[in-house]
XYZ file of C-alpha atoms in Angstrom:
613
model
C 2.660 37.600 22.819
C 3.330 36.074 19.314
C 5.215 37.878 17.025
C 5.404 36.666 12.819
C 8.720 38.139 11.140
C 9.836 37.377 8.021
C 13.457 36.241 7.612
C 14.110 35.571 3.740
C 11.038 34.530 2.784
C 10.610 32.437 6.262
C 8.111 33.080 8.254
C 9.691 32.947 12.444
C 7.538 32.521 15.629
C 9.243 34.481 18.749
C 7.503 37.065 21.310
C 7.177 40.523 20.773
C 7.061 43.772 22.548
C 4.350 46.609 22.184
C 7.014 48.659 19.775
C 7.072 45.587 17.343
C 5.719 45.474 13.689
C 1.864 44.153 13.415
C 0.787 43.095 9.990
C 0.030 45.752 7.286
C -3.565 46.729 6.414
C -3.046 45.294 3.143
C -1.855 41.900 4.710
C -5.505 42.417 7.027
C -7.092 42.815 4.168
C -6.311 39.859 1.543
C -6.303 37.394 4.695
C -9.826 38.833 4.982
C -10.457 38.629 1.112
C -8.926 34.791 1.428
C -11.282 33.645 4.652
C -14.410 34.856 2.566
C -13.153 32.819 0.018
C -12.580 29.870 2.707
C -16.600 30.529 3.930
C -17.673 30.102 -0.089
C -15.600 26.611 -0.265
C -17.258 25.216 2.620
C -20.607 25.471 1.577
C -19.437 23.615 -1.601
C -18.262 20.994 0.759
C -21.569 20.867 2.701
C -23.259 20.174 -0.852
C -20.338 17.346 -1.880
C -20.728 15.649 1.539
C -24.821 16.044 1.686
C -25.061 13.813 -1.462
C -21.857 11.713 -0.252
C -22.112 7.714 -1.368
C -22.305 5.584 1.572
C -20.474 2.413 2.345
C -21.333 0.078 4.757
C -20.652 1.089 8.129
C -18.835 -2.182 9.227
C -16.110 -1.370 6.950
C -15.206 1.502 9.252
C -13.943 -0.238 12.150
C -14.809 -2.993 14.341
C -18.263 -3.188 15.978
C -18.472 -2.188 19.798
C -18.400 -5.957 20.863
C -14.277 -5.338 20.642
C -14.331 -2.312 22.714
C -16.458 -3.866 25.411
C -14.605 -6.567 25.594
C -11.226 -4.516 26.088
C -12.980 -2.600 28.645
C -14.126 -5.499 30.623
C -10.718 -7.401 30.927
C -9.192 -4.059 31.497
C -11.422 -3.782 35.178
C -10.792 -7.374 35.198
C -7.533 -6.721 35.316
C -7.772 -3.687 37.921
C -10.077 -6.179 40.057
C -6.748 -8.994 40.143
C -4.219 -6.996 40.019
C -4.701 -3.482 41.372
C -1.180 -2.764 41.217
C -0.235 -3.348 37.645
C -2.978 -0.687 36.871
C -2.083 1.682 39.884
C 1.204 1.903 38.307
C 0.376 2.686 35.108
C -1.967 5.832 35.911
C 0.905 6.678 38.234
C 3.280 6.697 35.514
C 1.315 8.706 33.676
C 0.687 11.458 36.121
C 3.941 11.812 37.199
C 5.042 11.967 33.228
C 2.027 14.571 32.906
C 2.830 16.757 35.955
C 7.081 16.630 35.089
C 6.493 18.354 31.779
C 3.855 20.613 33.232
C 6.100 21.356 36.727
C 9.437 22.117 33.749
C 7.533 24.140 31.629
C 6.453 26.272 34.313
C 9.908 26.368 35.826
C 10.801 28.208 32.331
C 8.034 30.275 32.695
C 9.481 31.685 36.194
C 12.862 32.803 34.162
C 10.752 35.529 32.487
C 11.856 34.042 29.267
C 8.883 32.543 27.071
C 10.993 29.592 26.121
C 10.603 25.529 26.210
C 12.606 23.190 28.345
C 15.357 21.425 27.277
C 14.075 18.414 24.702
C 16.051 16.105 23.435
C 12.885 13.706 22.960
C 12.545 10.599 20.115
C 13.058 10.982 16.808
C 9.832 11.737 14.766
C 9.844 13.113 11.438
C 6.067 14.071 12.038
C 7.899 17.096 14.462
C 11.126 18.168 11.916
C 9.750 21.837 13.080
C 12.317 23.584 15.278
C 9.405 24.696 16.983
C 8.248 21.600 18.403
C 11.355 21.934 20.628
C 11.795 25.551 20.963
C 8.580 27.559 21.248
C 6.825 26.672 24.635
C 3.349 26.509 23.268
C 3.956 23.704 20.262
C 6.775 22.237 22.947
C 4.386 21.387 25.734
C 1.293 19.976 23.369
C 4.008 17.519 21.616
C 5.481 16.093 25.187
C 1.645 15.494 26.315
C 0.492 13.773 23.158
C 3.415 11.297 23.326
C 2.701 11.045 26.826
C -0.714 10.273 26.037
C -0.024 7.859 23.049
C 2.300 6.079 25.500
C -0.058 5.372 28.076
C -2.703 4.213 25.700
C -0.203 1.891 23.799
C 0.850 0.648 27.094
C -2.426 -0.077 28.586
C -3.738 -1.910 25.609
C -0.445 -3.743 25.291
C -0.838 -4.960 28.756
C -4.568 -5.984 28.742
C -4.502 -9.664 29.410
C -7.633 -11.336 29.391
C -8.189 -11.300 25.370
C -7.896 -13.730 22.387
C -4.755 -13.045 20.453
C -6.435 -11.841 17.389
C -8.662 -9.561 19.293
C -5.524 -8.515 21.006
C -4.486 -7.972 17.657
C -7.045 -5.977 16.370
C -7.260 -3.705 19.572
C -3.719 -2.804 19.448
C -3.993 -1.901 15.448
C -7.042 0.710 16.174
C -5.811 2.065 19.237
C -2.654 2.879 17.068
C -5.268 4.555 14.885
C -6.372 6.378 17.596
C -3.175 7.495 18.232
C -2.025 8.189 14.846
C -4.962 10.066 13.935
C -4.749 12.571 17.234
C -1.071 13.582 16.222
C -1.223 18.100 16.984
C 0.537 17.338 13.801
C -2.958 16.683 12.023
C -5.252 20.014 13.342
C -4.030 23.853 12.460
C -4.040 25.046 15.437
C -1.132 23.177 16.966
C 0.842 22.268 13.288
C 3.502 25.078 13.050
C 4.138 24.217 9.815
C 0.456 24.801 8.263
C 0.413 28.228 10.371
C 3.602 29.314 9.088
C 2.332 28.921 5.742
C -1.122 30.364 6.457
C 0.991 33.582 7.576
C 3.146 33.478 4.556
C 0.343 33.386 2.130
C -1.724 35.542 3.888
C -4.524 32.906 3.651
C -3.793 31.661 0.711
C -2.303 28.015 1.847
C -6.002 27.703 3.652
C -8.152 28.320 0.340
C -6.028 25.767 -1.845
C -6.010 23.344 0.987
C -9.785 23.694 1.080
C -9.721 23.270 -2.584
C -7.688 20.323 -2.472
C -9.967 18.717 -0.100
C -13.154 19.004 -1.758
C -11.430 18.443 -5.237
C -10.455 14.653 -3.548
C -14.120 14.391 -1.853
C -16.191 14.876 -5.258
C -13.601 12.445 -7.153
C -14.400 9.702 -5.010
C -18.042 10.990 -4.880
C -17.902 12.216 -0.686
C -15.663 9.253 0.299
C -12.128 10.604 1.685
C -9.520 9.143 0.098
C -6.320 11.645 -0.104
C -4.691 12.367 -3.550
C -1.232 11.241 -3.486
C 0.476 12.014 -6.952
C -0.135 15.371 -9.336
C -2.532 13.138 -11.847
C -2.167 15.662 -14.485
C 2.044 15.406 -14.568
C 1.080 12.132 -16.134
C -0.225 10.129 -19.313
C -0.276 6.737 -20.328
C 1.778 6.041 -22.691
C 3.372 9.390 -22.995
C 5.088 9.737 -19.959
C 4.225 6.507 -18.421
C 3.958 2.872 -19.464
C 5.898 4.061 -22.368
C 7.292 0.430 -23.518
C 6.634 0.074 -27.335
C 4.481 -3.295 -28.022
C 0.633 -4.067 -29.004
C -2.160 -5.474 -27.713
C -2.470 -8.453 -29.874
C -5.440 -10.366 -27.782
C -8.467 -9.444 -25.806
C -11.303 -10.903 -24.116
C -13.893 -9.931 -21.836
C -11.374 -10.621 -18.784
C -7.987 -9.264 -20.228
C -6.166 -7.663 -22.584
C -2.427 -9.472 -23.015
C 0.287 -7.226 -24.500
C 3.386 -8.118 -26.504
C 6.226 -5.643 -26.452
C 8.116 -4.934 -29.485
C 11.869 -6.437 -29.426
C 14.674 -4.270 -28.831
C 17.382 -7.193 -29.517
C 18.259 -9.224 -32.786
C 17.797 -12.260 -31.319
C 15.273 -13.312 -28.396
C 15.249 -16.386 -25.912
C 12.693 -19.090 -27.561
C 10.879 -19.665 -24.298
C 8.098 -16.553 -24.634
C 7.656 -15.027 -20.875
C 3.899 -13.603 -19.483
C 3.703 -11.564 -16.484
C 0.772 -11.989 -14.902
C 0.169 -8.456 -12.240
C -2.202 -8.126 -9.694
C -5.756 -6.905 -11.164
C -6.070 -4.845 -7.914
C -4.183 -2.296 -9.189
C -3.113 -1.627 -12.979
C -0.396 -3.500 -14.638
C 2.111 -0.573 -15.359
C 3.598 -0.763 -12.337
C 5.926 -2.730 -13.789
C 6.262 -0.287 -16.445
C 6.585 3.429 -15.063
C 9.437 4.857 -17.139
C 12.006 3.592 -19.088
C 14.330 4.169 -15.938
C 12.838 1.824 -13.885
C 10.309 -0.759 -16.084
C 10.825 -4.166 -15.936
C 9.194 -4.550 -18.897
C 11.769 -2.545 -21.013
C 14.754 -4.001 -19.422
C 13.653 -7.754 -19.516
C 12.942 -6.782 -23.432
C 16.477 -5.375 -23.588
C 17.725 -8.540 -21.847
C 16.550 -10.497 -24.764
C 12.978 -11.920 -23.877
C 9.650 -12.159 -26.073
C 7.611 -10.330 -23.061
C 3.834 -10.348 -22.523
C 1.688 -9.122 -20.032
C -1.937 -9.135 -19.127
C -3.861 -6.273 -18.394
C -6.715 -6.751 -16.736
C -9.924 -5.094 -17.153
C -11.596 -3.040 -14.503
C -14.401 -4.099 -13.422
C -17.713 -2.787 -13.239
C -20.962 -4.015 -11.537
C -21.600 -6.345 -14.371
C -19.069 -8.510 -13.297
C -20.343 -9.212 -10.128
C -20.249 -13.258 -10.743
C -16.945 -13.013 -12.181
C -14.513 -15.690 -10.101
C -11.766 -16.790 -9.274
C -12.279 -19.771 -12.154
C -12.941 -16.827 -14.802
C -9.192 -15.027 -14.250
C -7.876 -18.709 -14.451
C -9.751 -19.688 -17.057
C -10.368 -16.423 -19.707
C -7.181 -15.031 -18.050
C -3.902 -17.073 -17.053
C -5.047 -20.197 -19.399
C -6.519 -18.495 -21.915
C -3.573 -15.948 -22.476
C -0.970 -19.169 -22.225
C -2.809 -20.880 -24.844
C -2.196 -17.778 -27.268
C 1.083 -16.903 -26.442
C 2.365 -20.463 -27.499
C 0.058 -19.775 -30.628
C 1.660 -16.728 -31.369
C 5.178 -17.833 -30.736
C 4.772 -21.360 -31.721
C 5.843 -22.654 -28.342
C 5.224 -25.539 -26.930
C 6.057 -23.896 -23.441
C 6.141 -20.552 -21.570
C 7.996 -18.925 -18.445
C 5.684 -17.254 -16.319
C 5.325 -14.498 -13.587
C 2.921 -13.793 -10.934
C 2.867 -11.082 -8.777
C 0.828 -10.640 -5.593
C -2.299 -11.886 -6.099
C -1.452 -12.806 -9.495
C 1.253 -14.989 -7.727
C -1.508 -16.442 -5.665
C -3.957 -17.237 -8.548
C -0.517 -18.541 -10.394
C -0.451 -21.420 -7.848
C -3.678 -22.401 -8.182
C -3.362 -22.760 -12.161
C -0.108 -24.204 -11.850
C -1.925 -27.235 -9.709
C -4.602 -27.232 -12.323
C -2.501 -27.699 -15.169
C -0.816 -30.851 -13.053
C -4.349 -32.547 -12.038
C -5.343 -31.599 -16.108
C -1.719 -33.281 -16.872
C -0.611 -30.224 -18.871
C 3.345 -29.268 -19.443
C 2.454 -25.639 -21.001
C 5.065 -24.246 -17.805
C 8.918 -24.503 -18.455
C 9.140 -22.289 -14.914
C 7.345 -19.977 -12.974
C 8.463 -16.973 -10.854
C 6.311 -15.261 -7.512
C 6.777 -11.768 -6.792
C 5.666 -11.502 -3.078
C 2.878 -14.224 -3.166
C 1.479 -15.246 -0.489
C -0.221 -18.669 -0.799
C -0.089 -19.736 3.056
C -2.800 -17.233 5.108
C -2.035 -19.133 8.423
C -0.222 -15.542 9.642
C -2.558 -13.051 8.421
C -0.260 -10.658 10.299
C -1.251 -6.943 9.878
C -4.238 -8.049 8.156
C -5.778 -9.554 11.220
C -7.759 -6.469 11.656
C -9.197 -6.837 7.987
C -10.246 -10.805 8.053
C -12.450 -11.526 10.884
C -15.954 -11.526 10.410
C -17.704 -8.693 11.652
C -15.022 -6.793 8.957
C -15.594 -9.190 6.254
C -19.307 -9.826 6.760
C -19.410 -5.927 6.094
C -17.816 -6.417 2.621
C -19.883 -9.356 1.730
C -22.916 -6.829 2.197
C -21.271 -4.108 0.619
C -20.191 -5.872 -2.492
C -24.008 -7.827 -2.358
C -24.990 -4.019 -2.608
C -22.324 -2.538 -5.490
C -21.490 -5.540 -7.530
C -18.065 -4.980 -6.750
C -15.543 -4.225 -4.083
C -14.734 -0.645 -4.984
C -11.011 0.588 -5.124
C -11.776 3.412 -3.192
C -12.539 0.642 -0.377
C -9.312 -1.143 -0.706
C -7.458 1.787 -1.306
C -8.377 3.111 2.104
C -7.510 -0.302 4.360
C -4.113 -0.502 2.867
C -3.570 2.827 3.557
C -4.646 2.667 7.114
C -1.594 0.282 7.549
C 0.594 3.090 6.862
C -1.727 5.922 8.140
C 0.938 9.103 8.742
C 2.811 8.121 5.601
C -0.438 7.185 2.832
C -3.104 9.452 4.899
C -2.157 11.731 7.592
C 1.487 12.999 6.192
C -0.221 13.777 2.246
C -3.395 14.919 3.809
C -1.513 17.568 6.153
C 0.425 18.918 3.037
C -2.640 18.845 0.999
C -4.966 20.182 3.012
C -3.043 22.330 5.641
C -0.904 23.293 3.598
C -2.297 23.961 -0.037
C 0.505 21.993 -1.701
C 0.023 20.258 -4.903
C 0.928 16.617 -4.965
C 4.232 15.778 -5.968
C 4.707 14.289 -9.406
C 5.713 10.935 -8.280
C 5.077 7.817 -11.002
C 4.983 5.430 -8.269
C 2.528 7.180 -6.065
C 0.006 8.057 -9.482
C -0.249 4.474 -10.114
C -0.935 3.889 -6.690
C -4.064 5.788 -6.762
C -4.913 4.230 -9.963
C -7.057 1.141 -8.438
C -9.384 -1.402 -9.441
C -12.534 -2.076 -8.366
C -12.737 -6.776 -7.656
C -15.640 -8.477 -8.703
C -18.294 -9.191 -5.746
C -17.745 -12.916 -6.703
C -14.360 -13.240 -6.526
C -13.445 -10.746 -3.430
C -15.576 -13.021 -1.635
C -13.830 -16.224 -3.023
C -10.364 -14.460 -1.908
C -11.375 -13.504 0.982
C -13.439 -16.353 2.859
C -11.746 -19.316 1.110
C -8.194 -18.388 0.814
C -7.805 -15.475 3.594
C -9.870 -16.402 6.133
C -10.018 -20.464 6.064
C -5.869 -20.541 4.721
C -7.540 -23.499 2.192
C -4.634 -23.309 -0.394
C -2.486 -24.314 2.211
C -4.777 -26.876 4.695
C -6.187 -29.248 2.346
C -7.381 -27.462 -1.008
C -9.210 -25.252 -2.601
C -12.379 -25.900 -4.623
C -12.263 -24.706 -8.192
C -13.611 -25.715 -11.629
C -14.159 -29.078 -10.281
C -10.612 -29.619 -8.843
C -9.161 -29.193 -5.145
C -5.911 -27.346 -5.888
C -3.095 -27.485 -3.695
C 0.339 -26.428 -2.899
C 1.920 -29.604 -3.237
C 1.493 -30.213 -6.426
C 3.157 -27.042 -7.643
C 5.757 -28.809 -9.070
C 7.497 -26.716 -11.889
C 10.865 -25.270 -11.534
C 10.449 -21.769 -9.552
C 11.812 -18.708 -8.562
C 10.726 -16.480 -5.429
C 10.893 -13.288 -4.332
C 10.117 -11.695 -1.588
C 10.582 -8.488 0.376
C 12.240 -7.876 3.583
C 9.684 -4.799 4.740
C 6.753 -5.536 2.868
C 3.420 -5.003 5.012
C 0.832 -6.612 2.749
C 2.810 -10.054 1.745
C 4.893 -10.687 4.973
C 8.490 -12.695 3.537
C 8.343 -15.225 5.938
C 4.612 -15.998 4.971
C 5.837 -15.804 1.333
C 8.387 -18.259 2.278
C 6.026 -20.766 4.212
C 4.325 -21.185 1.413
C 6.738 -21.744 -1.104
C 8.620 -24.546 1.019
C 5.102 -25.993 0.818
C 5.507 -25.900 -2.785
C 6.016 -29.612 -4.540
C 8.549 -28.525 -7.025
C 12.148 -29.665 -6.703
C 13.874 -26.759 -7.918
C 13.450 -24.063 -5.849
C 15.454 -20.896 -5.453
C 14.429 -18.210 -2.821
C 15.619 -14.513 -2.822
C 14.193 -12.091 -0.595
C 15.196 -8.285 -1.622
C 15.250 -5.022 1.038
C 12.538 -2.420 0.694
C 8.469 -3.046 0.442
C 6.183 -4.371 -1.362
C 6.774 -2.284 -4.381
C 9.939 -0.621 -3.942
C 11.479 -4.332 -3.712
C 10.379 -5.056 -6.545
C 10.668 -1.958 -8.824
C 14.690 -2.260 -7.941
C 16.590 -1.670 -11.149
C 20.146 -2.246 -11.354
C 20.964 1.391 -12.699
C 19.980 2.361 -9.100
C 21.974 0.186 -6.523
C 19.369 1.307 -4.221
C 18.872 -2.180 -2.515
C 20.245 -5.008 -1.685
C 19.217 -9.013 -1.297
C 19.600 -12.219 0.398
C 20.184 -15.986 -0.867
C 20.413 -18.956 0.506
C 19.683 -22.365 -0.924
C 18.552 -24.105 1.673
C 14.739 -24.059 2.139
C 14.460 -26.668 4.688
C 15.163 -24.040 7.240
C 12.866 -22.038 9.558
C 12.641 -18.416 8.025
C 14.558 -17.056 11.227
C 17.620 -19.113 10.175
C 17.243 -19.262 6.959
C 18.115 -15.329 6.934
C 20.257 -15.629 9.689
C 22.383 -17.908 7.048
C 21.855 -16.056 4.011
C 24.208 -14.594 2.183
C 23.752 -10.577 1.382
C 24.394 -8.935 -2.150
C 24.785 -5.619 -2.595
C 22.592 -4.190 -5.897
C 18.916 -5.570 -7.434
C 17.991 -8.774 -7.635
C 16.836 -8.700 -11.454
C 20.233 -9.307 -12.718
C 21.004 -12.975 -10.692
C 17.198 -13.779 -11.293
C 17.607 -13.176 -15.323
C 20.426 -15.608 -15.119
C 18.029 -17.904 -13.630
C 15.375 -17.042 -16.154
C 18.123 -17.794 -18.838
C 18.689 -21.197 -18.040
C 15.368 -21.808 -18.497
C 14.349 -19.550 -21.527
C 15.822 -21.804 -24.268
C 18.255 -21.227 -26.901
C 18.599 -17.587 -28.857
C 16.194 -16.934 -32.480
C 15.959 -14.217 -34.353
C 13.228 -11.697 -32.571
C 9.505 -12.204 -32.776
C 7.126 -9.291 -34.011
C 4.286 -8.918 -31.936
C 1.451 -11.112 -33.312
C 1.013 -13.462 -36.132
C -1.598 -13.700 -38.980
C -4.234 -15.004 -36.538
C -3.418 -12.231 -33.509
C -3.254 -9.147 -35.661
C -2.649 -5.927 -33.629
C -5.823 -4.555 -31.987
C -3.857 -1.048 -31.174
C -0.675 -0.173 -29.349
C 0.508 -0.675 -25.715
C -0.670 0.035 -23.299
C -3.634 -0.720 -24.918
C -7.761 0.763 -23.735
C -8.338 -1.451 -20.374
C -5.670 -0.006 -18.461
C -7.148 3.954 -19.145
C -9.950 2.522 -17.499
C -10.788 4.617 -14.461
C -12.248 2.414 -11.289
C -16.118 4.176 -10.791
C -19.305 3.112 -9.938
């Protein structure tokens, strides 16, 4: 039988005898008091999911034409070649009946203990339990089994297009992921060891959590990441002195106050992605970009972009060129009496940069002394773990759901990117959330990440069909305010970064498209970490590291093969590239002039903007 003891505050599984300890009445009688509580909560979650918002079902996961197809060229496969498939459901029975014939051979010793498992590494089974108790032992060997045999078969299915190959092996993985023991109470030693500890308690708050999550994103399941109440905009976050000294219907463009006598005379604008709020770049003083490029001697602006709401459903692409990236150029060289600016574009915003950039060559304007990308991608041609995302049964489903909302909602996006790192954005959170009561951790990075944006219907479709799915930017052009834009004519001196993990803007897609790039001057650094992480990289940290190498004539494979490795962030040896191009030193710049007077402080009204519906 199972025994629960209590070892400083720890709560151990082991066996008992008839002469051990049971728990107290008391201990009875609050876990009673707490599951009463736990049968009030759920009828408040019956009431939050009755009048739950629906999305189109498409968006969930691909129709049944994929899974039919899988099936059939997996017979097809057992028709040809028998063998192949005999020996995979042989390997899996005799992996099955092993574990079951050693577990029982333990058994036979009298002692209620597991065999000997040295097994892979998975943080999702840190428990010592998972190795030592026999129960939690045995259900963790026969999951992996399983996810083994299911990875291999759909790894060895044959008879299938490479992109539906593709997209089969991604939701079988979510298949997988999703039937971790990890993710259910009953075999998660972890959430039971805390139920026990709490006497209940863990359960209630878990069950609070949840429904606390569902009603904030109005019955749609999207797990809270970050304590939102350890954090305030401009208080604690996006703390960088400066004032919004322009806005439009589109943006609102910042200029930070100048910590240096004397500034570069080539003005800088960061352009973010307006999927997500601009701050990333400005968490805390520790680690903003913002602050430190200030403190390197730069007159920094940034735009930040308005949330949208269904009234911007035929906002485009053209309108966050137009009122955003040319519009906020034209009054930053106002302001600072310029005839040129240095410019940033990250993500998206790096992808949107290239098309203006083009523009401004076709229009014949020099308003760009240089222009950095922060993991842009601007060749689709790999859509790599998006494949799942861009075909057309997926996309079709947004073009109806957007048709429907007037915009693609964050909660929408939020949940696909997530679903590319399921145990670590959905099922890891969700267990210590839900399972296990736990209060999110106060993490800047992970608040702003649950901070989205909703896109307009009109341009998510633009995105989507013209630059994801037909790869136009980089095969001939794409269509906008009466121009084709392209990559070649891209022809200002530029700066590139990429990052060496990063899951939504692939480095070697980054790269492709930047060697398609027209411009002469080139320079190409790709940093460790993600997507954020790589980028967010101060140099107080030494956290990672980065590779150069000037020649971009090379295949990615040996370009990095060549490169040369730096220990530390990139920021420093790309602000000595900045330098060279951000003009000689003036005294500093207030923000704003007599026609741009200050409209309030940074971080200025869009960006408090919550995405809703």
């Amino acid at each position: 039988m199972l025994q629960v003891r209590t070892y400083e505050g720890k709560i151990n599984m082991t066996t008992f005898s008839d002469g051990d300890l049971v728990p107290s009445g008391e201990t009875l009688e609050k876990m009673t008091e707490n599951l009463k509580k736990v049968e009030e909560l759920s009828e408040r979650l019956q009431r939050v999911l009755t009048h739950r918002q629906t999305h189109n079902p498409a968006l969930d996961g691909p129709n049944q034409e994929l899974f039919g197809r899988a099936a059939q060229a997996y017979w097809a496969e057992a028709v040809n070649n028998p063998a192949k498939v005999f020996e995979h459901q042989m390997s899996y029975w005799a992996d099955t009946m092993k574990q079951f014939v050693a577990a029982q051979h333990e058994l036979t010793k009298g002692k209620l203990t597991a065999p000997p498992d040295p097994g892979p590494s998975d943080r999702r089974f840190a428990n010592p339990l998972w190795d030592t108790h026999p129960y939690f032992n045995y259900i963790k060997k026969q999951y992996l089994i399983n996810a083994e045999a299911l990875t291999t078969a759909v790894q060895d299915v044959t008879d299938l297009e490479p992109v539906e190959k593709s997209r089969l092996q991604y939701f079988a993985r979510q298949i997988v992921d999703m039937m971790s023991p990890t993710n259910f109470l009953a075999t998660n030693p972890d959430a039971l060891e805390k139920a026990l500890e709490t006497e209940g308690q863990s359960l209630v708050q878990g069950l609070e959590n949840l429904i606390s999550d569902l009603e904030a994103n109005k019955g749609e399941l999207v797990v809270k990441l970050a304590d939102e109440g350890a954090f305030e905009l401009g208080r604690n976050i996006a703390t960088t002195p400066g004032k919004v000294v322009f806005r439009n219907r589109m943006m609102e463009l910042i200029q930070y106050t100048p910590t240096t006598d004397e500034v570069h005379k080539v003005p800088l604008i960061i352009f973010p992605p307006w999927i997500n709020k601009y701050y990333i770049l400005d968490l805390k003083a520790q680690n903003s970009l913002v602050k430190w490029l200030v403190d390197q001697g730069h007159t920094v602006f940034v735009v930040s972009w308005v949330n949208p709401d269904p009234s911007y459903s035929d906002v485009g692409m053209e309108d966050y060129v137009e009122g955003g990236y040319l519009t906020a150029i034209d009054v930053v060289k106002s302001i600072t009496k310029e005839r040129q600016v240095n410019v940033i574009g990250y993500c998206i915003a790096g992808t949107t940069l290239a098309l203006t950039l083009s523009l401004l060559k076709q229009r014949g304007e020099r308003s760009i002394k240089s222009a950095t990308f922060f993991t842009a991608l601007t060749d689709f041609s790999d859509q790599g773990e998006f494949t799942p995302f861009l075909t057309d049964d997926f996309i079709d489903g947004i073009e109806e759901e957007v048709a429907d909302k007037g915009v693609l909602p964050s909660v929408i996006m939020a949940r696909t990117f997530s679903f590319l790192r399921s145990n670590d954005l959905i099922y890891g959170p969700a267990i210590k959330s839900y399972m296990m009561g736990e209060t999110p951790p106060a993490f800047d990075l992970l608040y702003w990440n649950g901070d989205g944006a909703n896109l307009p219907a009109k341009m998510a479709m633009q995105y989507l069909r013209g630059l994801c799915q037909r790869d136009e930017l980089a095969k001939g052009g794409f269509e906008l305010l009466g121009h084709k834009l392209t990559l070649d004519e891209v022809d200002v001196p530029l700066c590139a970064i990429a990052c060496e993990t990063d899951h939504i803007a692939a480095w070697k897609d980054s790269y492709r498209g930047i060697q398609q790039m027209g411009s002469k001057d080139k320079t190409f650094i790709m940093t460790q970490s993600g997507h954020i992480a790589g980028i967010v990289n101060p140099p107080t940290r030494n956290k990672y590291g980065h590779y150069t190498n000037p020649d971009l004539t090379l295949s990615h494979q040996d370009w990095l093969a060549q490169a040369e490795f730096h220990e530390g962030s990139w920021w420093p040896r790309w602000e000595t590239w900045l330098q060279k191009r951000a003009g000689k030193m003036i005294p500093a710049r207030i923000p704003g002039d007599s026609s741009h007077s200050a409209l309030c402080d940074a971080p200025g009204t869009y960006v408090a903007k919550k995405a809703t519906l």
